[in-house]
Tab-separated table of C-alpha atoms and ligand atoms in Angstrom:
chain	number	residue	atom	x	y	z
D	1	MET	CA	0.000	0.000	0.000
D	2	THR	CA	1.459	3.400	-0.919
D	3	CYS	CA	1.009	6.169	1.561
D	4	ALA	CA	0.160	9.538	0.030
D	5	LYS	CA	0.877	11.725	3.026
D	6	VAL	CA	-1.333	14.742	3.390
D	7	PRO	CA	0.241	17.583	5.378
D	8	GLY	CA	-1.800	18.363	8.439
D	9	ASN	CA	-2.929	14.802	9.111
D	10	ILE	CA	-2.274	13.661	12.676
D	11	PRO	CA	-0.494	10.307	13.131
D	12	THR	CA	-2.365	7.872	15.351
D	13	GLY	CA	0.566	5.732	16.495
D	14	SER	CA	-0.502	2.853	14.231
D	15	LYS	CA	1.304	2.877	10.877
D	16	THR	CA	-1.458	0.754	9.384
D	17	ILE	CA	-4.233	3.177	10.378
D	18	ASP	CA	-2.118	6.098	9.184
D	19	GLU	CA	-1.603	4.487	5.785
D	20	TYR	CA	-5.319	4.012	5.317
D	21	LEU	CA	-5.948	7.594	6.366
D	22	GLY	CA	-3.197	9.116	4.220
D	23	GLY	CA	-0.892	9.977	7.127
D	24	GLY	CA	-3.247	10.033	10.095
D	25	LEU	CA	-6.467	11.670	11.220
D	26	PRO	CA	-7.617	13.988	8.453
D	27	ALA	CA	-7.897	17.691	9.212
D	28	GLU	CA	-11.208	19.305	8.326
D	29	SER	CA	-13.395	16.311	9.196
D	30	ILE	CA	-14.639	13.955	11.899
D	31	SER	CA	-13.005	10.578	12.559
D	32	LEU	CA	-14.699	7.944	14.696
D	33	ILE	CA	-13.085	5.211	16.790
D	34	TYR	CA	-15.583	2.745	18.139
D	35	GLY	CA	-15.407	-0.459	20.108
D	36	GLU	CA	-16.309	-2.181	23.349
D	37	ALA	CA	-14.825	-1.145	26.703
D	38	GLU	CA	-11.074	-1.745	27.096
D	39	THR	CA	-10.365	-1.983	23.388
D	40	GLY	CA	-7.952	0.959	23.502
D	41	LYS	CA	-10.118	3.856	22.296
D	42	THR	CA	-8.821	6.285	24.909
D	43	THR	CA	-5.242	5.083	24.427
D	44	LEU	CA	-5.435	5.702	20.683
D	45	ALA	CA	-7.046	9.112	21.260
D	46	MET	CA	-4.260	10.070	23.683
D	47	GLN	CA	-1.627	8.979	21.152
D	48	CYS	CA	-3.179	11.309	18.580
D	49	ALA	CA	-2.980	14.182	21.081
D	50	VAL	CA	0.662	13.299	21.833
D	51	ASN	CA	1.569	13.159	18.134
D	52	CYS	CA	-0.195	16.472	17.594
D	53	ALA	CA	1.898	17.954	20.436
D	54	LYS	CA	5.073	16.617	18.801
D	55	ARG	CA	4.214	18.809	15.816
D	56	GLY	CA	3.867	21.801	18.088
D	57	ARG	CA	0.078	21.907	17.737
D	58	LYS	CA	-2.521	21.889	20.495
D	59	THR	CA	-5.342	19.465	21.251
D	60	LEU	CA	-8.589	20.162	23.067
D	61	PHE	CA	-9.299	16.862	24.845
D	62	VAL	CA	-12.937	16.750	25.960
D	63	ASP	CA	-13.074	14.031	28.596
D	64	CYS	CA	-16.790	13.212	28.709
D	65	ASP	CA	-16.184	9.927	30.593
D	66	ASP	CA	-13.944	11.358	33.286
D	67	THR	CA	-11.390	8.664	32.460
D	68	PHE	CA	-8.452	10.827	31.318
D	69	SER	CA	-5.459	9.580	33.268
D	70	VAL	CA	-2.296	11.621	33.715
D	71	GLU	CA	-0.522	8.387	34.628
D	72	ARG	CA	-1.471	6.847	31.266
D	73	LEU	CA	-0.374	9.999	29.434
D	74	THR	CA	2.954	9.811	31.280
D	75	GLN	CA	3.432	6.224	30.046
D	76	ILE	CA	2.576	7.133	26.448
D	77	THR	CA	4.798	10.213	26.336
D	78	ALA	CA	7.671	8.355	28.002
D	79	LYS	CA	10.203	11.019	29.020
D	80	GLN	CA	8.476	13.920	27.285
D	81	PHE	CA	5.489	14.420	29.577
D	82	ALA	CA	6.078	18.087	30.461
D	83	GLU	CA	6.703	19.166	26.840
D	84	THR	CA	3.609	17.274	25.688
D	85	ALA	CA	1.198	18.211	28.452
D	86	GLU	CA	1.423	21.923	27.697
D	87	PHE	CA	-0.116	21.224	24.279
D	88	ILE	CA	-3.139	19.370	25.677
D	89	VAL	CA	-6.067	21.346	27.047
D	90	LEU	CA	-8.469	19.225	29.047
D	91	ALA	CA	-12.208	19.947	29.320
D	92	LYS	CA	-14.569	17.928	31.497
D	93	PRO	CA	-18.223	18.586	30.687
D	94	ARG	CA	-20.519	17.518	33.522
D	95	GLY	CA	-23.569	16.958	31.369
D	96	PHE	CA	-24.898	16.803	27.821
D	97	ARG	CA	-25.752	20.534	27.922
D	98	GLU	CA	-22.163	21.401	28.834
D	99	GLN	CA	-20.961	19.210	25.968
D	100	ALA	CA	-23.262	21.215	23.662
D	101	ALA	CA	-21.841	24.483	25.030
D	102	ILE	CA	-18.271	23.348	24.300
D	103	ILE	CA	-19.248	22.415	20.738
D	104	ASP	CA	-21.166	25.634	20.141
D	105	HIS	CA	-18.196	27.695	21.364
D	106	LEU	CA	-15.480	25.548	19.821
D	107	THR	CA	-14.228	28.265	17.500
D	108	GLU	CA	-13.481	30.399	20.574
D	109	TYR	CA	-11.467	27.584	22.188
D	110	VAL	CA	-9.602	26.362	19.150
D	111	THR	CA	-7.542	29.374	18.257
D	112	ASN	CA	-4.628	29.339	15.784
D	113	ASN	CA	-2.449	26.648	17.206
D	114	PHE	CA	-5.120	23.986	17.711
D	115	ALA	CA	-5.097	21.130	15.225
D	116	LEU	CA	-7.209	18.525	17.010
D	117	THR	CA	-10.322	18.230	19.163
D	118	ILE	CA	-11.154	14.910	20.834
D	119	PHE	CA	-14.451	13.851	22.432
D	120	ASP	CA	-13.917	10.739	24.567
D	121	THR	CA	-16.588	9.198	24.751
D	122	PHE	CA	-18.900	11.267	22.573
D	123	THR	CA	-22.185	9.611	23.615
D	124	SER	CA	-21.627	8.919	27.315
D	125	LEU	CA	-23.381	12.098	28.511
D	126	TYR	CA	-26.107	11.607	25.904
D	127	ARG	CA	-26.711	8.076	27.228
D	128	LEU	CA	-26.906	9.395	30.752
D	129	ILE	CA	-29.538	12.035	29.989
D	130	VAL	CA	-31.559	9.624	27.825
D	131	SER	CA	-31.650	7.137	30.695
D	132	GLU	CA	-32.772	9.925	33.062
D	133	SER	CA	-35.503	11.253	30.770
D	134	PRO	CA	-36.652	8.588	28.290
D	135	PRO	CA	-39.584	10.700	26.960
D	136	LYS	CA	-37.040	13.197	25.631
D	137	THR	CA	-35.216	10.589	23.550
D	138	PHE	CA	-36.401	11.961	20.204
D	139	GLU	CA	-35.393	15.516	21.110
D	140	LEU	CA	-32.035	14.285	22.449
D	141	ASN	CA	-31.367	12.318	19.260
D	142	ARG	CA	-31.911	15.496	17.286
D	143	GLU	CA	-29.534	17.333	19.596
D	144	LEU	CA	-26.882	14.611	19.119
D	145	ASN	CA	-27.218	14.993	15.365
D	146	ARG	CA	-27.032	18.787	15.660
D	147	GLN	CA	-23.831	18.608	17.738
D	148	LEU	CA	-22.190	16.423	15.107
D	149	ALA	CA	-23.302	18.748	12.308
D	150	VAL	CA	-21.769	21.723	14.139
D	151	LEU	CA	-18.575	19.734	14.752
D	152	ALA	CA	-18.315	18.752	11.080
D	153	GLN	CA	-18.726	22.373	10.039
D	154	THR	CA	-16.274	23.679	12.650
D	155	ALA	CA	-13.692	21.081	11.559
D	156	LYS	CA	-14.030	22.209	7.962
D	157	ILE	CA	-14.013	25.946	8.541
D	158	ASN	CA	-11.217	25.932	11.125
D	159	LYS	CA	-9.224	23.177	9.399
D	160	ILE	CA	-8.973	21.042	12.524
D	161	ALA	CA	-9.252	17.306	12.935
D	162	VAL	CA	-12.079	16.120	15.183
D	163	LEU	CA	-11.860	12.678	16.761
D	164	ILE	CA	-14.819	11.128	18.551
D	165	THR	CA	-14.750	7.814	20.370
D	166	SER	CA	-17.820	5.696	20.824
D	167	GLN	CA	-18.408	2.772	23.128
D	168	VAL	CA	-20.467	-0.098	21.847
D	169	HIS	CA	-21.817	-2.565	24.325
D	170	SER	CA	-21.645	-6.290	24.056
D	171	VAL	CA	-24.917	-8.214	24.347
D	172	LEU	CA	-23.814	-9.247	27.818
D	173	ASP	CA	-23.875	-5.658	29.109
D	174	HIS	CA	-27.684	-5.512	29.342
D	175	VAL	CA	-27.998	-1.847	28.372
D	176	PRO	CA	-31.266	-0.643	26.844
D	177	VAL	CA	-31.013	-1.211	23.109
D	178	SER	CA	-33.348	1.645	22.152
D	179	VAL	CA	-30.730	4.405	21.894
D	180	GLU	CA	-27.876	2.325	20.545
D	181	PRO	CA	-28.779	2.046	16.838
D	182	VAL	CA	-29.665	5.732	16.485
D	183	ALA	CA	-26.519	6.992	18.196
D	184	THR	CA	-24.311	4.643	16.202
D	185	ARG	CA	-25.959	5.516	12.889
D	186	VAL	CA	-25.712	9.253	13.502
D	187	GLN	CA	-22.024	9.095	14.450
D	188	LYS	CA	-21.150	6.901	11.486
D	189	PHE	CA	-23.031	9.215	9.150
D	190	TRP	CA	-20.973	12.259	10.157
D	191	ALA	CA	-17.572	10.540	10.274
D	192	SER	CA	-15.350	10.544	7.189
D	193	ALA	CA	-13.100	7.886	8.752
D	194	ILE	CA	-14.349	5.007	10.908
D	195	ILE	CA	-11.955	2.820	12.908
D	196	ALA	CA	-13.512	-0.263	14.509
D	197	LEU	CA	-11.763	-2.017	17.406
D	198	ARG	CA	-12.758	-5.508	18.508
D	199	PRO	CA	-11.485	-7.523	21.451
D	200	THR	CA	-9.701	-10.822	20.931
D	201	GLU	CA	-9.081	-13.668	23.378
D	202	ASN	CA	-5.819	-11.975	24.341
D	203	PRO	CA	-6.683	-8.774	26.302
D	204	GLN	CA	-3.532	-7.091	24.957
D	205	ILE	CA	-4.408	-7.719	21.316
D	206	VAL	CA	-7.203	-5.880	19.501
D	207	GLU	CA	-8.567	-6.436	16.017
D	208	MET	CA	-8.763	-3.229	13.989
D	209	SER	CA	-10.606	-2.543	10.764
D	210	LEU	CA	-11.216	0.648	8.816
D	211	GLU	CA	-14.912	0.717	7.988
D	212	LYS	CA	-14.639	3.956	6.099
D	213	ASN	CA	-11.542	5.762	4.919
D	214	PRO	CA	-11.268	8.941	2.912
D	215	ARG	CA	-8.970	7.238	0.385
D	216	LYS	CA	-11.645	4.589	-0.224
D	217	LEU	CA	-9.027	1.838	-0.011
D	218	GLN	CA	-9.998	-1.807	0.198
D	219	THR	CA	-9.449	-2.739	3.796
D	220	LYS	CA	-8.761	-5.867	5.789
D	221	THR	CA	-8.432	-6.650	9.468
D	222	HIS	CA	-5.189	-5.914	11.346
D	223	LEU	CA	-4.019	-6.648	14.857
D	224	LEU	CA	-2.898	-3.984	17.311
D	225	ARG	CA	-1.167	-4.517	20.638
D	226	ILE	CA	-1.873	-2.478	23.791
D	227	ASP	CA	0.993	-2.220	26.233
D	228	GLU	CA	2.610	0.263	28.571
D	229	SER	CA	3.859	2.471	25.716
D	230	GLY	CA	0.396	2.685	24.106
D	231	MET	CA	-1.156	0.977	21.107
D	232	HIS	CA	0.785	-0.091	18.039
D	233	ASP	CA	0.682	-2.451	15.069
D	234	CYS	CA	1.476	-5.995	16.121
D	235	SER	CA	4.016	-6.365	13.326
D	236	SER	CA	6.030	-3.389	14.569
D	237	HIS	CA	6.805	-5.219	17.824
H	301	ADP	N1	0.347	0.313	31.330
H	301	ADP	C1	-0.370	-0.560	30.640
H	301	ADP	N2	0.185	-1.688	30.179
H	301	ADP	C2	-0.533	-2.583	29.501
H	301	ADP	N3	-1.828	-2.435	29.188
H	301	ADP	C3	-2.431	-1.300	29.593
H	301	ADP	C4	-1.747	-0.315	30.343
H	301	ADP	N4	-2.619	0.691	30.619
H	301	ADP	C5	-3.793	0.317	30.051
H	301	ADP	N5	-3.681	-0.870	29.478
H	301	ADP	C6	-4.726	-1.632	28.780
H	301	ADP	O1	-5.432	-0.781	27.926
H	301	ADP	C7	-6.791	-1.187	27.870
H	301	ADP	C8	-7.708	-0.015	28.168
H	301	ADP	O2	-7.483	0.889	27.179
H	301	ADP	P1	-8.428	2.140	27.016
H	301	ADP	O3	-7.750	2.969	25.995
H	301	ADP	O4	-8.749	2.774	28.327
H	301	ADP	O5	-9.729	1.435	26.437
H	301	ADP	P2	-11.162	2.038	26.148
H	301	ADP	O6	-11.028	3.518	26.101
H	301	ADP	O7	-11.540	1.431	24.836
H	301	ADP	O8	-12.045	1.565	27.257
H	301	ADP	C9	-7.002	-2.244	28.928
H	301	ADP	O9	-7.093	-3.476	28.274
H	301	ADP	C10	-5.753	-2.136	29.761
H	301	ADP	O10	-5.394	-3.407	30.239
H	302	MG	MG1	-12.048	5.009	27.158
């Protein structure tokens, strides 16, 4: 596979993903990473922020799950924590309305030197409010769609990459299935790149496939390894 590198793309830490995406997460559009819990979504998102920092560009990391770990970032950055951390701005919305406010004011946050905005996990606050007020599901679905539309437009106008992560639940999780298909469909619709992560029998190995890539390349499944240093192609170890 030849890799036509596009300047401005943000490397993910997986050479395979980067090749499919023409050098990494594309600027000017939304990329989606989805998978079950513990499949490395947050790790991959952090690696993108770290690689963005290495290029001297800032990331707005919106930690909707409250799972951002400084310890994990320290592991991923190895000895360059201090230099990296100054390029990562962390936001912790406490509810779906606060998430909306961040999105609606994104152009004020992401001034010149920002190249990436991450929402990890994009639908966790949506799920929470839907479970609290089921009669509002229709209205909340529309709001989810609106947020993604605003994000897509902001990415394009401001030439920033937007990465959203999404958690899918296994049938064993017993979550209400009513919101799942809508949320998944809406996120996939707005994403120009879709990275799917699936667990394997080995908890350190994850199966990755590109469901959608801007280069429209034929894709197959690849294995990634999660370890202390982050998440990388199996073959590179
Ligand atoms: N220091 C580490 N060494 C090895 N594996 C790690 C380390 N830190 C986290 N992990 C693994 O990473 C996975 C969790 O990754 P994470 O990115 O949080 O997943 P997700 O966001 O999809 O829930 C777990 O399987 C965990 O065992
Ligand atoms: Mg996570």
